[in-house]
Amino acid sequence: MCGIALIVSGIRIDTSCLPFDSTSSTRKTEKLLFSLDDLKSALRRRGPDSVCAKKLLLQSEENLISSFTDNGVSSSERDNADGIHTAKLHFFGATLQLRGINPLIQPLVDASGNVLVYNGEIFGGFDLESDCNDTEFLMRTLGECCSCASCSAGHCVECGKSSVLGVLSAIKGPWAIIYWQDSSRTLWFGRDGFGRRSLLVHWPTEDDPTFLLSSVSPVSPVQFAPGKNMCSLYGAAWMTRASSFNIVDTGSKQIGNASKDKTMFSQDEDKIIWKNCHSASCQEVPRDSHPFYSFFVFTVLCSEDETPNGIGCFSYWEELPCGIYSLHVDVSKPSGYLVAEVKMHGYANSMLTELIKWDRISVEPSSEDLKTCCHKFSRGQRAIHLASSESVPNETGSVQSAIPVSAQSLLEALKESVLRRTSLYTVYQHGAVSMTKHCVRDLSAKFIEGVDSKEEEMAVTSGIRQEEFVPVAILFSGGLDSMILAALLDKCLDPNYEIDLLNVSFDGHLAPDRQSAKAGLNELRRVAPSRKWRLVEIDADLSDLVFETSHVVSLINPANTYMVDLSNLMSNQLQLHLLRGDMHIIKDLNIGIALWLASGGNGWVSDANMSDNDNNHVRIKYESNAKILLVGSGADEQCAGYGRHRTSYRRGSWLGLHEEMRLDMQRIWRRNLGRDDRCIADNGKEARFPFLDEDVIRLLLDMPLWEVANLDQPIGIGDKKILREVAKLLGLYEAAVLPKRAIQFGSRIARESNRKNFGSNRAANQASAGSVRINRKSSFC
């Protein structure tokens, strides 16, 4: 996992050729308030091993473009020269190294002047040696690519070389990239077809011509629009029935025309006082009239300027739509300014394009299909029939119902997917040894004496390392998806390594996910008794997470952020906006907090979870050092695991179900994966998604839909039918019948959030019923 970013200034960029709207009237008034240090700090959390920056200068003179690094001559001196225009490209790279044998520092620059920052993994499409770092491999491969400006296919017809487009399209695995090809004066950037790695963009506008790309939004406590009249701040308001609001302002910069030393908020037993930034007047808000709410991004109009109904959208960043983009820099005539046009390219890989379209040949079954479940696979698997099913014995020796070969095929594909993502060559070995030495010293408080450093490393590696170093962990609820991943990881990982199961709860041992996690742990012990399983219980109290919540808000950004007119603060209209309009924000925030805490791995280990003896157990503080986290994202989307899939099936039968599943897969980059990547990577961990492996997606699409799910059957049987059969093949009979439960509900964060937001779950449900977006088109598909 890495953090990458780019800031481009001095180039007049045209985005009119993009197949989507990249301009917004609200964005014309925005100002960039975070510094380069803010950006580096945000990236460093994603890539703690190294952080570096590289500045590339482009200079136009007499219709020619020269590129060079900043060698001490200031850009202002060059700009002052007659007829010379200079553009700056600031590349940033922060690295969490998980592959290779030598330390890597990004950005990479080769002898030809090409610059690369890369956040991703190459799990297929190219043959890499086991000790090869994929970023270095990609740099070499891209350096050999054609630089013809007209080349838009996988291979150049003129020179026969591969193209940048072709190389990126061939990668199997998650990736986001920023690459400067110096010979063609072209900037390439983009992300994989499913958006498994975050990449945010700020498109240039008339008022703000800066072009930015970043893995994450910097923590910026203030964003304000038109100069003096509007401000936005991150604040937290917690309220109980027995106390007044406690408002925490996490800002640190000037807010509107008011400095931080001026009182922004004060609190009283019965009211909140907001001191207007512009006129210093105050408005009182009686405690009883204000809605219950937790954390939100709040914007106040400090003058009469207002958007319709007091509500507007305010976000500096957008999720970059999945694709490959190029920006070719040229010199305009006769002005000599540097100009560029952004183009979006289709992937030069027909198999990948088919996956993104998410077309399935066999959608509607005949009555005979449903009776016998006998079918033929498409695309080369026509000979596979359910008649060749095998009988699977259960733990008592009796025979279970027949399991189709399709489930066996999926089991093998998932096993290969997990193996690709957990092979030890994907774990940076130097970091593993260093981590082990650190852990050993902390535990024993002793140092190996009389041994040189090389012998010490060998001793640690051959002796204690396999017991102490945990290379892979699982975000674990004990549900169907995480249980399958755990059982498969046991088959793929060296048996000497322990496996951490990371489970978060906002209601202690009473949360459904905590209970299912403990039950799942017992079942895993049964199917894999020789493996050491460690259930890490991560307990949290939402009331204690004020500043952590403000941090997660920056991670889920860009979420919907509303501007609220202060004059409406006491109105029913505003309460409706907060209670209804921000429900998606609250959901994203709840999920983000749960993922952020779980991936941090900082919790408790009970000795009852380390053995079968539950008597007289104690809990020990523990922090997982696993850098790779397996996550079950994509299972519900592909196998009809959501409640809305059952609704779509009732309304539109099989075609309706297929279209809903297709919609989920085509918007998963926007609704889930970008947010999840940012929240998990912020802990210096890398999320890997075995269910979103290209081969797994292909196999599931090759199967008839009725073999994947049958929603005529009850919950816990027909939804994710194929995965339940896989679980049975793995011996996970209890997990095979578990219903779907989202993390925000299983961890109980949704309930706790509802209590703080609305006073109760019931009030929250009433508020969200029929919720709609106000004065803007939804940012979701």
Coordinates of C-alpha atoms in Angstrom, one line a residue, residues 210-462:
T210 CA -4.6 23.8 -10.1
F211 CA -4.9 20.1 -11.0
L212 CA -4.5 17.6 -8.2
L213 CA -4.5 13.9 -7.7
S214 CA -4.2 12.2 -4.3
S215 CA -4.8 8.9 -2.7
V216 CA -6.5 10.7 0.2
S217 CA -7.8 14.1 1.2
P218 CA -5.5 15.9 3.6
V219 CA -6.9 16.6 7.0
S220 CA -8.0 20.2 6.5
P221 CA -10.2 21.5 9.3
V222 CA -11.4 24.5 7.3
Q223 CA -12.6 25.0 3.7
F224 CA -14.2 28.2 2.9
A225 CA -15.8 29.6 -0.2
P226 CA -16.2 33.2 -1.3
G227 CA -13.5 35.0 0.5
K228 CA -15.1 36.4 3.6
N229 CA -18.7 35.2 3.7
M230 CA -18.7 31.5 4.0
C231 CA -16.8 29.0 6.1
S232 CA -16.9 25.3 6.7
L233 CA -15.5 23.6 9.7
Y234 CA -15.3 20.1 11.2
G235 CA -17.1 20.1 14.5
A236 CA -18.5 17.5 16.8
A237 CA -21.6 17.9 18.8
W238 CA -22.5 15.3 21.4
M239 CA -25.7 15.6 23.4
T240 CA -27.4 13.5 26.0
R241 CA -30.8 14.1 27.5
A242 CA -29.2 15.3 30.7
S243 CA -26.6 17.7 29.4
S244 CA -26.1 20.5 26.9
F245 CA -24.2 20.2 23.7
N246 CA -20.4 19.9 23.9
I247 CA -19.1 21.4 20.7
V248 CA -15.5 20.6 19.7
D249 CA -13.9 22.8 17.0
T250 CA -11.0 20.9 15.5
G251 CA -10.0 23.7 13.2
S252 CA -6.6 25.4 13.4
K253 CA -6.7 28.0 10.7
Q254 CA -8.5 31.2 10.0
I255 CA -12.2 30.8 9.7
G256 CA -13.7 33.4 7.4
N257 CA -12.7 36.8 8.7
A258 CA -12.5 35.5 12.3
S259 CA -9.3 34.2 13.8
K260 CA -9.1 31.2 16.1
D261 CA -8.6 33.4 19.1
K262 CA -12.2 34.7 18.7
T263 CA -15.0 32.8 20.3
M264 CA -16.7 30.6 17.8
F265 CA -18.8 28.6 20.2
S266 CA -19.8 28.9 23.8
Q267 CA -22.0 26.6 25.7
D268 CA -24.7 27.1 28.3
E269 CA -26.9 24.8 30.3
D270 CA -29.8 25.4 27.9
K271 CA -28.5 26.8 24.7
I272 CA -25.8 26.9 22.1
I273 CA -24.4 30.3 21.1
W274 CA -22.9 30.7 17.6
K275 CA -20.9 33.9 17.2
N276 CA -21.3 35.1 13.6
C277 CA -17.8 35.3 12.0
H278 CA -18.7 38.3 9.8
S279 CA -20.7 40.6 12.1
A280 CA -19.9 39.1 15.5
S281 CA -23.6 38.9 16.2
C282 CA -24.9 35.9 18.1
Q283 CA -27.8 33.6 17.6
E284 CA -29.1 31.4 20.4
V285 CA -30.3 27.9 19.7
P286 CA -32.4 26.4 22.5
R287 CA -31.2 22.9 23.3
D288 CA -34.7 21.4 23.0
S289 CA -35.2 22.7 19.4
H290 CA -32.0 21.3 18.0
P291 CA -32.0 17.8 16.4
F292 CA -29.8 15.1 17.8
Y293 CA -26.8 14.6 15.7
S294 CA -23.3 13.3 16.0
F295 CA -20.4 14.4 13.8
F296 CA -20.8 16.2 10.5
V297 CA -19.2 18.8 8.3
F298 CA -21.0 22.0 9.0
T299 CA -20.9 25.1 6.9
V300 CA -22.4 28.5 7.9
L301 CA -23.2 31.4 5.6
C302 CA -22.1 34.4 7.5
S303 CA -23.9 36.9 5.3
E304 CA -27.0 37.0 3.2
D305 CA -25.3 35.1 0.3
E306 CA -27.0 31.7 0.3
T307 CA -27.7 28.8 -2.0
P308 CA -31.4 27.8 -2.7
N309 CA -33.1 26.8 0.5
G310 CA -29.8 27.2 2.3
I311 CA -28.4 24.0 1.0
G312 CA -25.5 23.4 -1.4
C313 CA -22.8 20.9 -2.2
F314 CA -19.2 21.7 -1.1
S315 CA -16.4 19.4 -1.8
Y316 CA -13.0 20.0 -3.2
W317 CA -12.3 16.4 -4.2
E318 CA -14.0 13.8 -6.4
E319 CA -13.5 10.1 -6.7
L320 CA -11.7 9.7 -10.0
P321 CA -13.9 7.4 -12.2
C322 CA -12.2 4.2 -13.0
G323 CA -10.1 4.4 -16.2
I324 CA -6.9 5.4 -17.8
Y325 CA -6.3 9.1 -18.6
S326 CA -3.7 11.0 -20.5
L327 CA -2.7 14.7 -20.4
H328 CA -0.5 15.6 -23.3
V329 CA 1.4 18.9 -22.7
D330 CA 1.9 21.2 -25.7
V331 CA 2.7 24.9 -26.4
S332 CA -0.2 27.1 -27.5
K333 CA 0.4 29.4 -30.5
P334 CA 1.1 32.3 -30.5
S335 CA 1.0 32.9 -26.8
G336 CA 3.5 30.2 -25.8
Y337 CA 1.5 29.1 -22.8
L338 CA 1.7 25.4 -21.8
V339 CA -1.6 23.8 -22.5
A340 CA -3.0 20.2 -22.2
E341 CA -6.1 18.3 -22.9
V342 CA -7.3 15.5 -20.7
K343 CA -8.5 12.3 -22.5
M344 CA -10.0 9.2 -21.0
H345 CA -9.1 5.9 -22.6
G346 CA -10.9 2.6 -22.6
Y347 CA -8.9 -0.3 -21.3
A348 CA -6.9 -2.1 -24.1
N349 CA -7.9 -5.5 -22.8
S350 CA -11.1 -7.1 -24.1
M351 CA -11.3 -9.6 -21.2
L352 CA -11.2 -6.7 -18.6
T353 CA -13.7 -4.7 -20.6
E354 CA -16.1 -7.7 -20.5
L355 CA -15.7 -7.9 -16.7
I356 CA -16.5 -4.2 -16.3
K357 CA -19.6 -4.5 -18.5
W358 CA -20.6 -7.4 -16.2
D359 CA -22.7 -9.2 -18.7
R360 CA -23.9 -12.7 -17.9
I361 CA -25.2 -15.1 -20.6
S362 CA -27.4 -17.3 -18.5
V363 CA -29.8 -15.1 -16.5
E364 CA -33.3 -16.5 -16.7
P365 CA -33.7 -20.2 -16.0
S366 CA -36.3 -22.5 -17.5
S367 CA -38.6 -24.5 -15.3
E368 CA -36.5 -27.5 -16.0
D369 CA -33.3 -25.7 -15.0
L370 CA -34.9 -24.9 -11.6
K371 CA -36.1 -28.4 -11.1
T372 CA -32.8 -30.1 -11.8
C373 CA -30.3 -27.3 -11.5
C374 CA -28.7 -28.9 -14.5
H375 CA -26.9 -26.4 -16.7
K376 CA -24.1 -25.8 -19.0
F377 CA -21.3 -23.3 -18.3
S378 CA -20.5 -20.9 -21.1
R379 CA -17.1 -19.9 -22.4
G380 CA -15.4 -23.3 -22.6
Q381 CA -17.1 -25.0 -19.7
R382 CA -20.1 -26.6 -21.5
A383 CA -19.3 -30.1 -20.2
I384 CA -19.8 -29.2 -16.5
H385 CA -23.2 -30.3 -15.2
L386 CA -24.7 -30.7 -11.8
A387 CA -25.1 -34.4 -12.4
S388 CA -21.4 -34.7 -11.6
S389 CA -21.9 -33.3 -8.1
E390 CA -20.1 -35.0 -5.3
S391 CA -21.6 -35.9 -1.9
V392 CA -20.0 -34.2 1.0
P393 CA -19.9 -35.8 4.4
N394 CA -20.6 -33.6 7.4
E395 CA -18.8 -33.8 10.7
T396 CA -20.9 -36.6 12.0
G397 CA -20.2 -38.8 8.9
S398 CA -23.7 -38.5 7.4
V399 CA -24.0 -37.4 3.8
Q400 CA -24.9 -33.8 3.1
S401 CA -26.8 -32.7 0.0
A402 CA -24.9 -32.8 -3.2
I403 CA -22.5 -29.9 -3.9
P404 CA -22.3 -28.9 -7.5
V405 CA -19.0 -28.8 -9.4
S406 CA -19.6 -25.1 -9.8
A407 CA -19.0 -24.6 -6.1
Q408 CA -15.8 -26.7 -6.4
S409 CA -14.6 -24.5 -9.2
L410 CA -15.3 -21.4 -7.2
L411 CA -13.5 -22.9 -4.2
E412 CA -10.4 -23.5 -6.3
A413 CA -10.5 -20.0 -7.8
L414 CA -10.9 -18.4 -4.4
K415 CA -8.1 -20.4 -3.0
E416 CA -5.8 -19.3 -5.9
S417 CA -6.9 -15.7 -5.2
V418 CA -6.1 -15.9 -1.6
L419 CA -2.7 -17.6 -2.4
R420 CA -1.8 -14.8 -4.8
R421 CA -2.5 -12.2 -2.1
T422 CA -0.8 -14.0 0.9
S423 CA 2.3 -15.7 -0.5
L424 CA 5.2 -14.7 1.6
Y425 CA 7.1 -13.2 -1.3
T426 CA 4.5 -10.5 -1.2
V427 CA 5.6 -9.6 2.3
Y428 CA 8.7 -7.4 2.3
Q429 CA 11.1 -9.6 4.2
H430 CA 13.4 -7.0 5.6
G431 CA 10.4 -5.4 7.3
A432 CA 9.3 -8.7 8.5
V433 CA 12.6 -9.4 10.2
S434 CA 12.8 -5.9 11.7
M435 CA 9.3 -6.2 13.0
T436 CA 10.1 -9.6 14.5
K437 CA 13.2 -8.4 16.2
H438 CA 11.2 -5.5 17.7
C439 CA 8.5 -7.8 19.0
V440 CA 11.0 -10.3 20.4
R441 CA 12.9 -7.6 22.3
D442 CA 9.7 -6.1 23.7
L443 CA 8.6 -9.5 24.9
S444 CA 11.8 -10.7 26.5
A445 CA 13.5 -7.4 27.3
K446 CA 16.7 -9.1 26.4
F447 CA 19.1 -8.8 23.5
I448 CA 21.0 -11.5 21.8
E449 CA 24.6 -10.9 22.9
G450 CA 27.8 -12.1 21.3
V451 CA 26.2 -12.4 17.9
D452 CA 26.7 -10.0 15.0
S453 CA 23.7 -8.4 13.3
K454 CA 23.6 -10.8 10.4
E455 CA 23.7 -13.9 12.6
E456 CA 21.1 -12.2 14.8
E457 CA 18.7 -11.8 11.9
M458 CA 19.2 -15.5 11.0
A459 CA 18.5 -16.6 14.5
V460 CA 15.3 -14.5 14.7
T461 CA 14.2 -15.7 11.2
S462 CA 14.8 -19.4 11.8

